[in-house]
Every structure is written in C-alpha cells, then in structure tokens.
Coordinates of C-alpha atoms in Angstrom, one line a residue:
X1 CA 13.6 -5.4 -26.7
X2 CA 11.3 -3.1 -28.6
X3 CA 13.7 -0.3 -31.1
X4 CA 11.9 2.1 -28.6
X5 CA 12.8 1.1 -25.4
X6 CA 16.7 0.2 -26.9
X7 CA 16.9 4.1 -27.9
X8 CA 16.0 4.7 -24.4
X9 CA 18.2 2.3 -22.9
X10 CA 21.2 3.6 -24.8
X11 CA 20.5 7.1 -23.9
X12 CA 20.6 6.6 -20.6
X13 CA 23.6 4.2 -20.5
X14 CA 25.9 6.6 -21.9
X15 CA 24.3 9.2 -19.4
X16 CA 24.5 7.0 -16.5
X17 CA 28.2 6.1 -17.3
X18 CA 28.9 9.7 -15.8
X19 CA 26.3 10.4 -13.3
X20 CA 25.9 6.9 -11.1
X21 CA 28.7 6.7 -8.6
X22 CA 29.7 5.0 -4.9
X23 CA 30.1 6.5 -1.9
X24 CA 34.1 7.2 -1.1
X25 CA 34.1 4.7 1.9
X26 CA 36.2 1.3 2.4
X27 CA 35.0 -1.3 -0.1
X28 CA 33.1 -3.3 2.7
X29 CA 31.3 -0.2 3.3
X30 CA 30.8 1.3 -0.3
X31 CA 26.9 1.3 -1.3
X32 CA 25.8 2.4 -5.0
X33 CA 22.9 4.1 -5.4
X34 CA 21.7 2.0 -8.8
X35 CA 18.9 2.7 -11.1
X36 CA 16.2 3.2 -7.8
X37 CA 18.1 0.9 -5.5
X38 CA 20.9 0.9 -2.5
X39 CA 23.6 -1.9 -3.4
X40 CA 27.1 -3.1 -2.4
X41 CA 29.9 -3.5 -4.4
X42 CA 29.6 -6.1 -7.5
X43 CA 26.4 -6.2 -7.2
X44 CA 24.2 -5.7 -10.2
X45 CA 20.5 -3.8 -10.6
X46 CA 18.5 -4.5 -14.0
X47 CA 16.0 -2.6 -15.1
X48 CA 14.7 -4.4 -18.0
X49 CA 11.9 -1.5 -19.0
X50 CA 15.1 1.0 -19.2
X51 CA 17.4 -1.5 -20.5
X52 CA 20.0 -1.1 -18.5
X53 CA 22.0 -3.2 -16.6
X54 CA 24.2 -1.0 -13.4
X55 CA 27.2 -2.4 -11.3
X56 CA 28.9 -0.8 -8.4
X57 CA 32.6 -1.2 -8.6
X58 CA 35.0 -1.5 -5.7
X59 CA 37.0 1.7 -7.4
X60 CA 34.7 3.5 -6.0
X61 CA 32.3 4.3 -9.7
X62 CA 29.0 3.3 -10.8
X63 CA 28.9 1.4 -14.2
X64 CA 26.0 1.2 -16.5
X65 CA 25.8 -0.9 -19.9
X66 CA 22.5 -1.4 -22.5
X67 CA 21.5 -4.9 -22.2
X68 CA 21.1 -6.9 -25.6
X69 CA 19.0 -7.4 -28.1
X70 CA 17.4 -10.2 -26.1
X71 CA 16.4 -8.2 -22.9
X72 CA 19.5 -10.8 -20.6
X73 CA 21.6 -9.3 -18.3
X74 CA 25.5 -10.0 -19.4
X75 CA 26.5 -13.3 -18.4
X76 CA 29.4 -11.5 -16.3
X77 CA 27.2 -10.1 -13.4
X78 CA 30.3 -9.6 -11.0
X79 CA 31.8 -11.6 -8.2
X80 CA 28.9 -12.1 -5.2
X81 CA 26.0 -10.6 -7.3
X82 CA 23.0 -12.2 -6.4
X83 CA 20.6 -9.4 -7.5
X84 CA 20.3 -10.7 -11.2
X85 CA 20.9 -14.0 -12.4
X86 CA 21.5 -13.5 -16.6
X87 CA 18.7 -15.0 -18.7
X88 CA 20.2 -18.1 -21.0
X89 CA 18.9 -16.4 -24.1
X90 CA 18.1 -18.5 -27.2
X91 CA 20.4 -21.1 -28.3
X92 CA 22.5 -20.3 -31.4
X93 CA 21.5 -21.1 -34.9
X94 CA 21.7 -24.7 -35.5
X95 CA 22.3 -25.7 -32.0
X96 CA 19.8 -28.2 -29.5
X97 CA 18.2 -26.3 -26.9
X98 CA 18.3 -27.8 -23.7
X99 CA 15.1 -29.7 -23.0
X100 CA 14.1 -27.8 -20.2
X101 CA 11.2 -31.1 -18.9
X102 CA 7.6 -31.1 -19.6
X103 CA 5.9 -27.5 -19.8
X104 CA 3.4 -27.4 -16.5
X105 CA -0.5 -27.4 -17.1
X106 CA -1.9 -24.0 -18.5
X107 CA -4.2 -21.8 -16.4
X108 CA -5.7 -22.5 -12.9
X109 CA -5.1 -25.6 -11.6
X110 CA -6.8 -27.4 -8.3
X111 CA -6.5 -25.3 -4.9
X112 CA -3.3 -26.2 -2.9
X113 CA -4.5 -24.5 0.1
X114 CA -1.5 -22.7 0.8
X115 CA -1.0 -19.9 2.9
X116 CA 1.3 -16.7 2.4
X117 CA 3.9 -16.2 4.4
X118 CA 3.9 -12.3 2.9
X119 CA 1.7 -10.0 0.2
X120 CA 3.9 -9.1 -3.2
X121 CA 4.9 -5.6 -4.0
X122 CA 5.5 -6.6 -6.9
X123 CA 1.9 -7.4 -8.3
X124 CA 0.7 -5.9 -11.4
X125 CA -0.9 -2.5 -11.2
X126 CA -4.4 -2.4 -12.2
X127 CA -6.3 -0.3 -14.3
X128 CA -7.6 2.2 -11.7
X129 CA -8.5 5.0 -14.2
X130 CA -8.3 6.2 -17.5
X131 CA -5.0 5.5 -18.8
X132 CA -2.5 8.3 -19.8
X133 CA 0.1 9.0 -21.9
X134 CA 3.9 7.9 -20.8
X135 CA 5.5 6.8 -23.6
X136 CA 8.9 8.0 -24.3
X137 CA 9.1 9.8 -28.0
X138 CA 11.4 8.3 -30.7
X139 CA 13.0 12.0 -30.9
X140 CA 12.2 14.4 -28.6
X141 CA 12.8 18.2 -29.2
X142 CA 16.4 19.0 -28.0
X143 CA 16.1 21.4 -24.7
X144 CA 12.5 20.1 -23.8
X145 CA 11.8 18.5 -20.8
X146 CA 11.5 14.5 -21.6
X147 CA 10.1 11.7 -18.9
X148 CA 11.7 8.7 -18.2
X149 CA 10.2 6.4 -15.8
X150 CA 8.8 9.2 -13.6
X151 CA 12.2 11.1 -13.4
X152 CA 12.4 14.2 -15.9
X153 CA 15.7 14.7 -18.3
X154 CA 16.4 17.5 -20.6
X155 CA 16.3 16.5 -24.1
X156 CA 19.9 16.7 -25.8
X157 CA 21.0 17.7 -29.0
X158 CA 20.7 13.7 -30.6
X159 CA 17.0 13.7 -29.8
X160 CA 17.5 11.3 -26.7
X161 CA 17.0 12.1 -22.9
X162 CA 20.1 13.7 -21.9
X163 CA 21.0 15.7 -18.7
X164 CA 18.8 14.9 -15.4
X165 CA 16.5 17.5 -13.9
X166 CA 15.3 16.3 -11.3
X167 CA 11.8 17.3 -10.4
X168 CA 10.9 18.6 -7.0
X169 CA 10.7 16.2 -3.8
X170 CA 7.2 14.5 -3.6
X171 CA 7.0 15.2 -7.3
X172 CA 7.0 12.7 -10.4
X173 CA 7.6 13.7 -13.8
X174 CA 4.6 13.2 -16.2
X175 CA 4.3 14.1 -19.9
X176 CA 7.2 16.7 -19.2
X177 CA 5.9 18.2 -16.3
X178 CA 6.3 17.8 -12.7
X179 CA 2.9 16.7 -10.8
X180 CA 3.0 15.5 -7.2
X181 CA 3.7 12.1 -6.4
X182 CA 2.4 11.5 -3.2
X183 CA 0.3 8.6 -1.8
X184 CA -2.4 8.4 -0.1
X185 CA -2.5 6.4 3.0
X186 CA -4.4 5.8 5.8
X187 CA -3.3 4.1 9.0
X188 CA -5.8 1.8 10.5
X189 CA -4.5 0.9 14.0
X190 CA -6.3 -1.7 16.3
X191 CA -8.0 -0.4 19.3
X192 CA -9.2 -3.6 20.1
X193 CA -9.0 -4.6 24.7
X194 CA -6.2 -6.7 23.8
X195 CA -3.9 -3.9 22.9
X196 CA -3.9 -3.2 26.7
X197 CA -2.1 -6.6 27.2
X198 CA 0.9 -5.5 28.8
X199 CA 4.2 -6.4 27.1
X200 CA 6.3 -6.0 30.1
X201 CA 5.7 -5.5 34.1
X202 CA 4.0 -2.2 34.4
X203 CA 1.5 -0.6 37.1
X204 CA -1.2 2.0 35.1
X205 CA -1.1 5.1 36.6
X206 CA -4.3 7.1 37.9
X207 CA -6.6 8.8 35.1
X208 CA -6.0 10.3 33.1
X209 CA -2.5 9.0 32.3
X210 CA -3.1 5.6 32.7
X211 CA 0.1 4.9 31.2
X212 CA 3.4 7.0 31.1
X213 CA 4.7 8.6 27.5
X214 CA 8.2 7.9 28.7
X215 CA 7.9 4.2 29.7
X216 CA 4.3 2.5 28.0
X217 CA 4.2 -0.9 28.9
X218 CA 0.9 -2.3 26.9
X219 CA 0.9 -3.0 23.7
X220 CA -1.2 -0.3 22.9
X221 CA 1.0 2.3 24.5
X222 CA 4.2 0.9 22.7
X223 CA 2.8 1.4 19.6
X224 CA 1.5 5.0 20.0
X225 CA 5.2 5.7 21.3
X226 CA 6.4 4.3 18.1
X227 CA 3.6 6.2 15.9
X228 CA 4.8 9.5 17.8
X229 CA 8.5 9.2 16.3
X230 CA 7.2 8.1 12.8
X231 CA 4.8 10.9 12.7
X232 CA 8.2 13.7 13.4
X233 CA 10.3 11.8 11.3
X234 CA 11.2 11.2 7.6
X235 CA 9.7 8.1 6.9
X236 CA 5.9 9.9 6.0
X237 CA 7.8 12.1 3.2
X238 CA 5.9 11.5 0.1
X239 CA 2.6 10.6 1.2
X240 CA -0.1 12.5 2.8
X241 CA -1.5 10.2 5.5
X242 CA -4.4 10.0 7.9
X243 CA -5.9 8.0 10.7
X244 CA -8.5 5.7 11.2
X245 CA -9.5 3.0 13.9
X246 CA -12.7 0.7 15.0
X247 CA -15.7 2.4 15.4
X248 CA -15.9 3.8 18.7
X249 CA -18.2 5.7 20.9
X250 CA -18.4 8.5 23.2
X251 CA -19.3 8.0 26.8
X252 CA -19.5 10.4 29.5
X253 CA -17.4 8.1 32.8
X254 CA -14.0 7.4 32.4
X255 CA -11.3 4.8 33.5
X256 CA -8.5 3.0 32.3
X257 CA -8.1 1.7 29.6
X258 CA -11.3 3.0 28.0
X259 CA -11.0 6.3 28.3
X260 CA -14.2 8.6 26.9
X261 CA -14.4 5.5 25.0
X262 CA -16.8 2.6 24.3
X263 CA -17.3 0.7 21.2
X264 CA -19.4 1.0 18.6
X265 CA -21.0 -2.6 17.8
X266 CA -24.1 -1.5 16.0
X267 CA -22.5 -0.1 12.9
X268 CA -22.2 -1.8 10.1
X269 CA -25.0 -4.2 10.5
X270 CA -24.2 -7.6 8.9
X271 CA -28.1 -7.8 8.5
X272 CA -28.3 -5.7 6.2
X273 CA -26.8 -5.5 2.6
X274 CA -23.9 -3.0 2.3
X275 CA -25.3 -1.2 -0.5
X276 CA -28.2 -0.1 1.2
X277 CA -25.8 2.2 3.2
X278 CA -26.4 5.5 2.0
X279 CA -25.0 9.2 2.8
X280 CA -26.7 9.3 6.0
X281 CA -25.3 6.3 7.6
X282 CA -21.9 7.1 6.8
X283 CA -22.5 10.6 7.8
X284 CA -23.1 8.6 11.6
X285 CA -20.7 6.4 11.7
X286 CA -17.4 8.7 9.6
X287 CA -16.7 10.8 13.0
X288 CA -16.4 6.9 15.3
X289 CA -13.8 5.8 12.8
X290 CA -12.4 8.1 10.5
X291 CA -9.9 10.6 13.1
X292 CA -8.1 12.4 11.0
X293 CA -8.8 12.3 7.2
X294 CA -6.6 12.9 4.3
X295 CA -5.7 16.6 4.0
X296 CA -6.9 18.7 1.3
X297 CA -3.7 20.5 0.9
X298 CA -1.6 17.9 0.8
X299 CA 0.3 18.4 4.0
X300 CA 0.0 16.0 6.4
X301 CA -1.1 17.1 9.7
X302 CA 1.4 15.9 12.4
X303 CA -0.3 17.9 14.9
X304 CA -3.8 16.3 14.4
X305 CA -1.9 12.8 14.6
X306 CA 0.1 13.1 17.4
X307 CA -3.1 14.6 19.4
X308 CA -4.3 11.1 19.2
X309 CA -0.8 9.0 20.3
X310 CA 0.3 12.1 23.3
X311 CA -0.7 9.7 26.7
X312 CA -3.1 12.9 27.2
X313 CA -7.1 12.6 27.0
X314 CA -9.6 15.6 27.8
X315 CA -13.1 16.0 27.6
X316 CA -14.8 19.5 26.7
X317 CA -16.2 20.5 29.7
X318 CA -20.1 20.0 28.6
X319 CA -18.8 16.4 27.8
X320 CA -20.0 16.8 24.0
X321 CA -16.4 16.0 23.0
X322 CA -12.6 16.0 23.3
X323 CA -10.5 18.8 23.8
X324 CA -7.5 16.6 23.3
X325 CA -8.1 13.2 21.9
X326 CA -6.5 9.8 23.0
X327 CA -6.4 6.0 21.2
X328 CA -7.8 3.9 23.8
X329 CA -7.9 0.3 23.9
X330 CA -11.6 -1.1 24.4
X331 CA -14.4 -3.8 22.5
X332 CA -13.3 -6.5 19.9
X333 CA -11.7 -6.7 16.9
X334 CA -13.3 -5.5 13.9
X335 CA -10.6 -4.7 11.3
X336 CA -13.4 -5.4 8.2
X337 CA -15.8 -3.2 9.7
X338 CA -13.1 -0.7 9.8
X339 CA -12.1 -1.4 6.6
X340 CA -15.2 -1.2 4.7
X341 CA -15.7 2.4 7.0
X342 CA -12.5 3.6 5.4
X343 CA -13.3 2.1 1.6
X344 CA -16.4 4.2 2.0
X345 CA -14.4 7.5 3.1
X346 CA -12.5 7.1 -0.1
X347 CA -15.3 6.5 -2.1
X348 CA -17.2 9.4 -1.2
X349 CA -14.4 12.0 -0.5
X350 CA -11.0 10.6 -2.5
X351 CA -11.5 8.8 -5.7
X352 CA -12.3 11.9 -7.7
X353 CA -11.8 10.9 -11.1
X354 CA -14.5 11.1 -13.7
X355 CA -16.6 13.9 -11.0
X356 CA -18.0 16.8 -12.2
X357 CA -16.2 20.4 -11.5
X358 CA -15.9 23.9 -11.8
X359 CA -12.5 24.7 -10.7
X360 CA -9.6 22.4 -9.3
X361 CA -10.6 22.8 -5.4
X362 CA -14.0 21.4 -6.6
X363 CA -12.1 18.3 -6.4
X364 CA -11.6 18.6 -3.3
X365 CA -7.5 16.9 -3.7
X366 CA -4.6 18.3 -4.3
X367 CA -3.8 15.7 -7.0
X368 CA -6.3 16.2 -9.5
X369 CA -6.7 19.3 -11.5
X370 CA -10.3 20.0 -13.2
X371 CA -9.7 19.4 -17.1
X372 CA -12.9 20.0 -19.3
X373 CA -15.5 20.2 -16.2
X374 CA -14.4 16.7 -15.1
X375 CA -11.2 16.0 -12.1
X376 CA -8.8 14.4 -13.4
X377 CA -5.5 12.8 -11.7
X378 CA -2.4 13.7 -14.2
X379 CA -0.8 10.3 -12.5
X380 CA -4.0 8.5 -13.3
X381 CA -3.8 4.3 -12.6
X382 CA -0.1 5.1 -10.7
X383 CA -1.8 6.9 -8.1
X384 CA -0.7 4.7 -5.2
X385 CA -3.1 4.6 -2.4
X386 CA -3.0 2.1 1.1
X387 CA -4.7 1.3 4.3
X388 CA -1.4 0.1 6.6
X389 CA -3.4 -2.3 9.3
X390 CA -1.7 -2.2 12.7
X391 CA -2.6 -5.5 14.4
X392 CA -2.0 -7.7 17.8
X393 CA -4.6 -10.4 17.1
X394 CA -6.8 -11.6 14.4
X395 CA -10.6 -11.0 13.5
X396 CA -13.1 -11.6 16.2
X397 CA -16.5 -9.8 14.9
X398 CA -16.4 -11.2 11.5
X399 CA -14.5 -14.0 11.3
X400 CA -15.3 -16.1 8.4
X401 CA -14.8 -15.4 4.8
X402 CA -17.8 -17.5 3.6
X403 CA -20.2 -16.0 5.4
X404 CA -19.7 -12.5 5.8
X405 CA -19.2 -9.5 3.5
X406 CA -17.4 -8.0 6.6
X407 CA -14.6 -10.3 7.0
X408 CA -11.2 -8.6 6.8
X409 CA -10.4 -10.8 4.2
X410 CA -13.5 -10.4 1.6
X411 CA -13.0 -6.5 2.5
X412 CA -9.2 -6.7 1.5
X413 CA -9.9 -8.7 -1.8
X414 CA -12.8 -5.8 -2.5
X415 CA -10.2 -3.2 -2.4
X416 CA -7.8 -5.2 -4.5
X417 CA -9.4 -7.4 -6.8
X418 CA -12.7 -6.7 -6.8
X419 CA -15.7 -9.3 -5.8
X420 CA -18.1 -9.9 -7.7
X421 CA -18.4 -9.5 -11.6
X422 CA -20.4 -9.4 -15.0
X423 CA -17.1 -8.7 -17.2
X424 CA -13.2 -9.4 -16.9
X425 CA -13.4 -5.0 -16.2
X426 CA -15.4 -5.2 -13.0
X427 CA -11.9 -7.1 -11.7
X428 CA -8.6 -5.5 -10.6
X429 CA -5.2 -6.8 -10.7
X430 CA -5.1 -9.4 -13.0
X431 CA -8.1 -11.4 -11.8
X432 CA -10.4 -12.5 -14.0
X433 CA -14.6 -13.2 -14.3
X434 CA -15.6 -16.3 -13.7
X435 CA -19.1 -17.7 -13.0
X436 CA -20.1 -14.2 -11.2
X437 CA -17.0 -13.7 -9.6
X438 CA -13.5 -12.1 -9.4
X439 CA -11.3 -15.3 -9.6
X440 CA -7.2 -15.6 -9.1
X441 CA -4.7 -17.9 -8.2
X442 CA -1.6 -18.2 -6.1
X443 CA 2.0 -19.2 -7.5
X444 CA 2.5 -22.7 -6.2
X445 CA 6.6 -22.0 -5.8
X446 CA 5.8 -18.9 -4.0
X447 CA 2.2 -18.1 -2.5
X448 CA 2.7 -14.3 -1.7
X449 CA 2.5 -14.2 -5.5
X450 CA -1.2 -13.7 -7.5
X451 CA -1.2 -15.9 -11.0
X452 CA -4.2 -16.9 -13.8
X453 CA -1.3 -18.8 -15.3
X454 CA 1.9 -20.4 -15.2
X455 CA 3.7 -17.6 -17.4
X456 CA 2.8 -15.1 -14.1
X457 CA 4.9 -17.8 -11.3
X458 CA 8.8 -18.4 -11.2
X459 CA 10.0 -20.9 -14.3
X460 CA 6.8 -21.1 -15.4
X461 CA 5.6 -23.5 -11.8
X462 CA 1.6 -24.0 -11.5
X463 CA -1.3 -21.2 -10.7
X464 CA -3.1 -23.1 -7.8
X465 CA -6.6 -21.2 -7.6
X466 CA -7.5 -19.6 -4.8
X467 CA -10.5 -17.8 -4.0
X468 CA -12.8 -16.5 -1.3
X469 CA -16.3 -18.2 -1.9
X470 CA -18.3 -15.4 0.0
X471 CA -19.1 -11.9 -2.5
X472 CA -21.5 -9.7 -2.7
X473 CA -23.8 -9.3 -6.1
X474 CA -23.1 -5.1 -5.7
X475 CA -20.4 -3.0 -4.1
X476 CA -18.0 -5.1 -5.7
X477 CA -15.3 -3.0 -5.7
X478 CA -13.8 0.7 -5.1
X479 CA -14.9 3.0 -7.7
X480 CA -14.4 6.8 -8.7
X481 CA -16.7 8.9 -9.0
X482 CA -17.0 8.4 -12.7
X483 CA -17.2 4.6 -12.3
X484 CA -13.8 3.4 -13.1
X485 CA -12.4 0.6 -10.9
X486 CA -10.2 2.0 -8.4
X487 CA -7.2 -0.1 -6.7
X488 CA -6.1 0.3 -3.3
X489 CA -3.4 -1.9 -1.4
X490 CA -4.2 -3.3 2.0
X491 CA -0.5 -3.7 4.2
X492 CA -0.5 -5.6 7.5
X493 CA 1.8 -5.1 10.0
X494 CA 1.3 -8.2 12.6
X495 CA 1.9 -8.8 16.1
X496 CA 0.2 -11.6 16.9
X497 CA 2.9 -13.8 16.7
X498 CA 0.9 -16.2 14.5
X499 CA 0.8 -14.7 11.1
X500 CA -3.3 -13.8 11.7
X501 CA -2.9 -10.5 9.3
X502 CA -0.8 -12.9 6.6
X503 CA -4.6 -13.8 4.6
X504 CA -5.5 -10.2 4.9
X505 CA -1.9 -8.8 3.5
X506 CA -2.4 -11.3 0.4
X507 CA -5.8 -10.3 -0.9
X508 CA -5.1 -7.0 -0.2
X509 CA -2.1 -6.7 -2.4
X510 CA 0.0 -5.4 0.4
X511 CA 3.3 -6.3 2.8
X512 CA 2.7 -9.0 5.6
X513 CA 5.2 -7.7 8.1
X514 CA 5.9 -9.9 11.0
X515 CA 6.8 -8.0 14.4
X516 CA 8.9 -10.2 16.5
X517 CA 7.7 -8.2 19.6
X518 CA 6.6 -4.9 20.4
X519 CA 9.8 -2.8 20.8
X520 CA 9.6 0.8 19.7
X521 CA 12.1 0.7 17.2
X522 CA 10.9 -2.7 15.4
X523 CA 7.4 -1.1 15.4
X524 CA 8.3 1.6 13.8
X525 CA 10.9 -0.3 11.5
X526 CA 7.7 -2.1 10.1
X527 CA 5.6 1.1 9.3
X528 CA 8.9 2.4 7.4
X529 CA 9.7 -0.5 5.4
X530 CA 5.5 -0.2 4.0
X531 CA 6.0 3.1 3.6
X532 CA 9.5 2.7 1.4
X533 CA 7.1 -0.2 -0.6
X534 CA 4.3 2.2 -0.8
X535 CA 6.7 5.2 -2.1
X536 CA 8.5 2.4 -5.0
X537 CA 5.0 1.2 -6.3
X538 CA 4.7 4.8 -7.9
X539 CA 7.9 4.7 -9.7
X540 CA 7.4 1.5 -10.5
X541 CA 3.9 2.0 -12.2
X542 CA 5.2 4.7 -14.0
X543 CA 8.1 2.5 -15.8
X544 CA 5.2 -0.2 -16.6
X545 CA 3.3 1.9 -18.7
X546 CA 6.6 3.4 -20.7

C-alpha cells in the first residue's frame, strides 16, 4: 500500500468509525450500508483503493479498520462473511512459502471456445479522454473541500479528509467541486414481429388499441407496461436516458401489430463501407431509429418516453406524422443496424470532447463546460455511457460475425474495444494491437471476464484468446470530436430463453441479464439491476484513478 493511499485509508477509518452504522432492526434483518454497498451482519466490504476494511456488527454499529501494510483483509473477517476472503500475505522472514504448483503459461493462450454466461462490471475502464486529475493531496488545506473516491469531505485540522459533505444527488465530487454525475444511456428495445408473440392467451382488440394498457399479453406489450413503471420510478435517477429502436418507416394504412409502421430494410447497406456514410445519410435514417435523444438539459424526458410505451397511436391528420407515437412490433431483427445507428448519434451529437466552442451550450451537453475554446467533460474517462439492448430473440439481418461489419457482435466489440488498429491506442479496455487488429482474451475460470494475461483471471488461471475475425480497416471505434477513443458499454437484457444476447453482453462490456419470462416486475427487475451497474461504474472509475 502506497504511504498515499495509507494516509487516506487512515483518515477515513477513524472517520468511518463514527459515521457507518446498521439499521436498528432484529439481527436477521439488520443491513449495513458499507463503503458503497448493502450488507448483513458479519459481513465484510474491502475497498482496497481506500484501504479500508468495514464490518457490520449484530450491536447494531458499523466498524471500519485500515488494512495492513500488505493491502490483506484481517484474517478475522467475521462469522458467515463470504464478501472477502483475507489475502495469505508473504510468509515470514526465514520461513518456506507454500509451493503454490507450477505458474500457468504467460499471455494468450489457444482459443477455448467458451461462451459467457454474463458480461463483467467489473472490466477495466478505458482511456476515453484526456485524463484528469484525482489524486488525493498528501496534506490538504484544513476547511477546503477534498475528494475521495467521488464523494467530497471537508479537510480537517491534521491535513486529512475529515467531516463528509456530501455533494448533491446526481452529483460526483471532482478536484473539490461537485460536477454532475449522470450517465448517459440509451435504451435500445427490439421491435422486431416476434415481440408480438403472445406470452399468455389474449384476443387484440380493434385498432387502434390492439392491445389493452391494463392487461398486454404479447411480449411486446409486457415490456412497454414494464418500461411505463420504470420510466415514473426511481430506478432512472442518475442518468439522463433516451430511446432508440430498429429503423422503421412510416406508412399511411394501419392494422395490428404494425401500426403506422413498416420497417426500414434499406438502411445501412451492407454493400457499402460504413465510412462512406456521411451527414446526409444519417440525417435520413436518425428520425427511423433514434425516438427520443439524450436531453440537452440533463432532465430526462418521461413525457417523450412514455408517449412511445401509452397502448395509444395517432397519425396527424395529413398523415405526415404522429400525433402520439406507439412502439409497434413489425420486420426482423436488426439489433447491429441499430446499434451502429445509435454509435453514430453519439458520435455526432454526444462525444464532445476535444470540439471547438464559444460558450458551454456550444457543447451542446450539460456535462461538459467550454475550457479554453475546447468542451471538456470535468469527469473525463469516468463518464459512464450505455446502450441497454432489450431482446426476445437473436440476430436475423446480420447474423455472422465474420462476415459482416453489422453483426451485433462486431458492433458491440467497436463500442468496447475497438476493431481494428495501427497502435496499442486505437484499442479500448485493455485489448491490445495485434496484426491489424484489436485482440483480447477470455479468463478460462470465468469467461464473462476480458484478460491479455494470467495476472488479469482468478489465481492467476489462463487467458484463452478470443477474438472476432471480421473488422473493418476504418471506423474502428467511437471517437470524440477531438479524436480520443471513446468507451461505451453495451448491456443485454435477454428473453429468448437461450442466452442469444450473452456474445453481444461480453464484447460489449456490459450485463447479460437472463429473463426467466416476461412478467412485469422481472422485466423491470432487469432494467434496474443495469441501471444500479451503470450508476456503480462511475464511482468506481473514480476510485481507479485515485
């Protein structure tokens, strides 16, 4: 443990010692609310960064202790804990390690051609754009605000973080300030005909209801019930989210379950390369995709959302457009196409850093303030930004990873990891340039976890490579507008009962959240455990880079 870090970690376990605490409840029923994290009694929460190691005791108090020298948890973690196993440490002077068996083969060994049965949220975070400053000082200036891992302290009279002050909601504490903290999400939901497969007996009603608010009985119409409550609820708070689907169509006669709808099958061509796509064809197709985009205040528009989940469609009466508009269920599934429609929305209109500007609404976000005539993020590479991929079946447009640049997959991995390369800085997350391309691995012991070497897997097990052989030679990755790589995580939420989104979840760096059916309240279960993922990954970024 670095003398830095054990300053810190001292700090705030003698501050911690009085403010973490249980609730007053039963002990079967006590919960501790631990350095970030919900746990029962005798269990333990590490936070190595900090160096800290938390226990909730049955009494009915928190307790908090520096860890040692060695960055191990004491060897006493409590009766039950299965949070933290202790690390052995180094043996004592003089004494025989344990031989611990052979040491596994360095870097990337032969493909094992295993298959994830979920994405990690616990991959590294890349370097999206420039880096900034969130070291903790030595010795701060007693009374001045002081950051610790995104949460802001007041500096106390020894120097060392002292009292908490916490920032605002939505808010993150950066070089002594607090900035906002949201995410940015979009939520890509599959309109695809098989979300009309009903999930339950059901007779559709005449247009234009088709199906009733009250008792859906499609897939489609379960999951728009379950999007309604999420949208009114809590589980949105610290994001500012929008909407996107497959590229559909207007069209001027109506029935069920197609609406005004028809799909769009002509845009993106796989004919032609995806950088020749310029401002004009994504002019066309941003209006058949892209239903309600991120908004520039900040607030997320439940109004605009639940327009599109209400069971009500209406068409202007010159038939140009909707007076209320509807998700309808129609064409095949295209989730790359969508995908790459969406990467190219936050291309041109999101990833501001590095862009050119005037004033801070010149950029056009609410999280990036114009320093110097250029936009700049104060949260800079911890930015966390998703597309959450609703899904009730797998890829039926582009359907092969070696073939096509718009396969769900190769789409997922662009957003991620990046495709192809000339230097180790054209790749994201830990993958590195090989022979052209962005190359990683999968941990052999656990395959929802990226590796380029044993040190990255559990006890040090093997890095199996893993790659998609199909990339492109340009639009390798997401960029900002000033050309730095930018990362952003690609969550599936699957009910197809087969694990078809599991591939996608991986490369995209994201959750592979199995539905076992499609009630309401497991639905909208899923889209709140991605969003409480989504939320950490900030915090989490944030105590990296201390």
């Amino acid at each position: 443990m670095t003398p830095l870090k054990g300053m810190v970690g001292l700090a705030l376990g003698a501050l911690l010692l009085g403010l973490i605490g249980c609730d007053d409840a039963p002990t079967a029923a006590v919960r501790c609310a631990l350095l970030g994290e919900t746990v029962g009694v005798d269990q333990v929460v590490i936070d190595r960064e900090a160096g800290l190691r938390c226990v909730c005791q049955a009494d009915g108090t928190g307790r908090c202790e520096p860890l040692g020298d060695g960055g191990a948890a004491d060897p006493d973690v409590g009766a039950g804990d299965a949070t933290a196993p202790a690390d052995r440490g180094a043996p004592p002077d003089g004494a025989v390690a344990e031989d611990a068996g052979p040491i596994p083969d360095e870097g990337l060994a032969a493909d094992a051609g295993l298959e994830p049965d979920a994405a990690p949220v616990d991959a590294a975070i890349p370097d999206m754009a420039p880096p900034i400053d969130m070291a903790v000082p030595a010795v701060c200036a007693p009374g001045a605000p002081v950051c610790v891992g995104g949460d802001r302290f007041t500096c106390g009279p020894d120097g060392a973080p002292g009292a908490a002050d916490p920032c605002p909601a939505d808010a993150v504490c950066v070089d002594g300030a607090c900035v906002p903290g949201q995410a940015d999400v979009l939520l890509l939901i599959e309109t695809s005909i098989s979300m009309d497969d009903p999930v339950v007996d059901g007779v559709a009603e005449a247009w234009p209801v088709c199906e009733d608010l009250a008792t859906p009985f499609t897939r489609l119409g379960r999951v728009k019930q379950a999007l309604g409550g999420l949208f009114d609820g809590p589980d949105l708070a610290g994001a500012r989210v929008g909407l996107v689907r497959m590229p559909q169509l207007l069209q001027r006669t109506f029935s069920c379950p197609d609406g005004y709808y028809r799909p769009r099958r002509a845009w993106p061509s796989a004919s032609v390369e995806p950088q020749a796509y310029g401002d004009a064809d994504y002019a066309d197709v941003r209006p058949n995709s892209l239903l309600v985009p991120l908004p520039i205040d900040g607030v997320t528009p439940v109004e605009a959302l639940q327009a599109w989940v209400d069971f009500d469609e209406v068409l202007a009466p010159d038939r140009s457009g909707h007076l209320n508009p509807e998700l309808r269920a129609t064409g095949n599934s295209a989730f790359g196409r969508a995908l790459f429609i969406a990467g190219s929305y936050l291309e041109r209109e999101v990833l501001k850093e590095g862009a050119g500007c005037a004033a801070d609404a010149d950029c056009g976000s609410p999280h990036f303030r114009c320093e110097g005539g250029t936009c700049r993020d104060p949260l800079g590479a911890c930015r966390t930004r998703a597309v959450v991929v609703f899904a009730d079946t797998g890829e039926t447009v582009d359907w092969d990873p070696t073939m096509s640049y718009f396969a769900p997959e190769v789409q997922a991995k662009r957003f991620r990891f990046g495709l192809g390369c000339g230097v180790d800085a054209d790749c994201q997350a830990g993958a590195v340039c090989t022979a052209g391309r962005c190359v990683t691995g999968r941990c052999a012991s656990d395959p929802r976890l990226p590796c380029t070497e044993p040190d990255q897997c559990p006890l040090r097990g093997r890095c199996d490579v893993d790659d998609l052989p199909f990339y492109a030679e340009t639009a390798w990755a997401l960029r900002h507008a000033g050309g730095g790589v930018a990362r952003v995580s690609v969550h599936v939420i699957d009910g197809s009962g087969a694990d078809l989104g599991a591939s996608t979840a991986f490369w995209g760096g994201g959750l592979h959240v199995r539905l076992p059916g499609y009630d309401v309240g497991a639905i909208m279960g899923a889209f709140a455990e991605v969003f409480t993922a989504i939320r950490a990954e900030t915090a989490r970024c944030l105590r990296a880079q201390q």
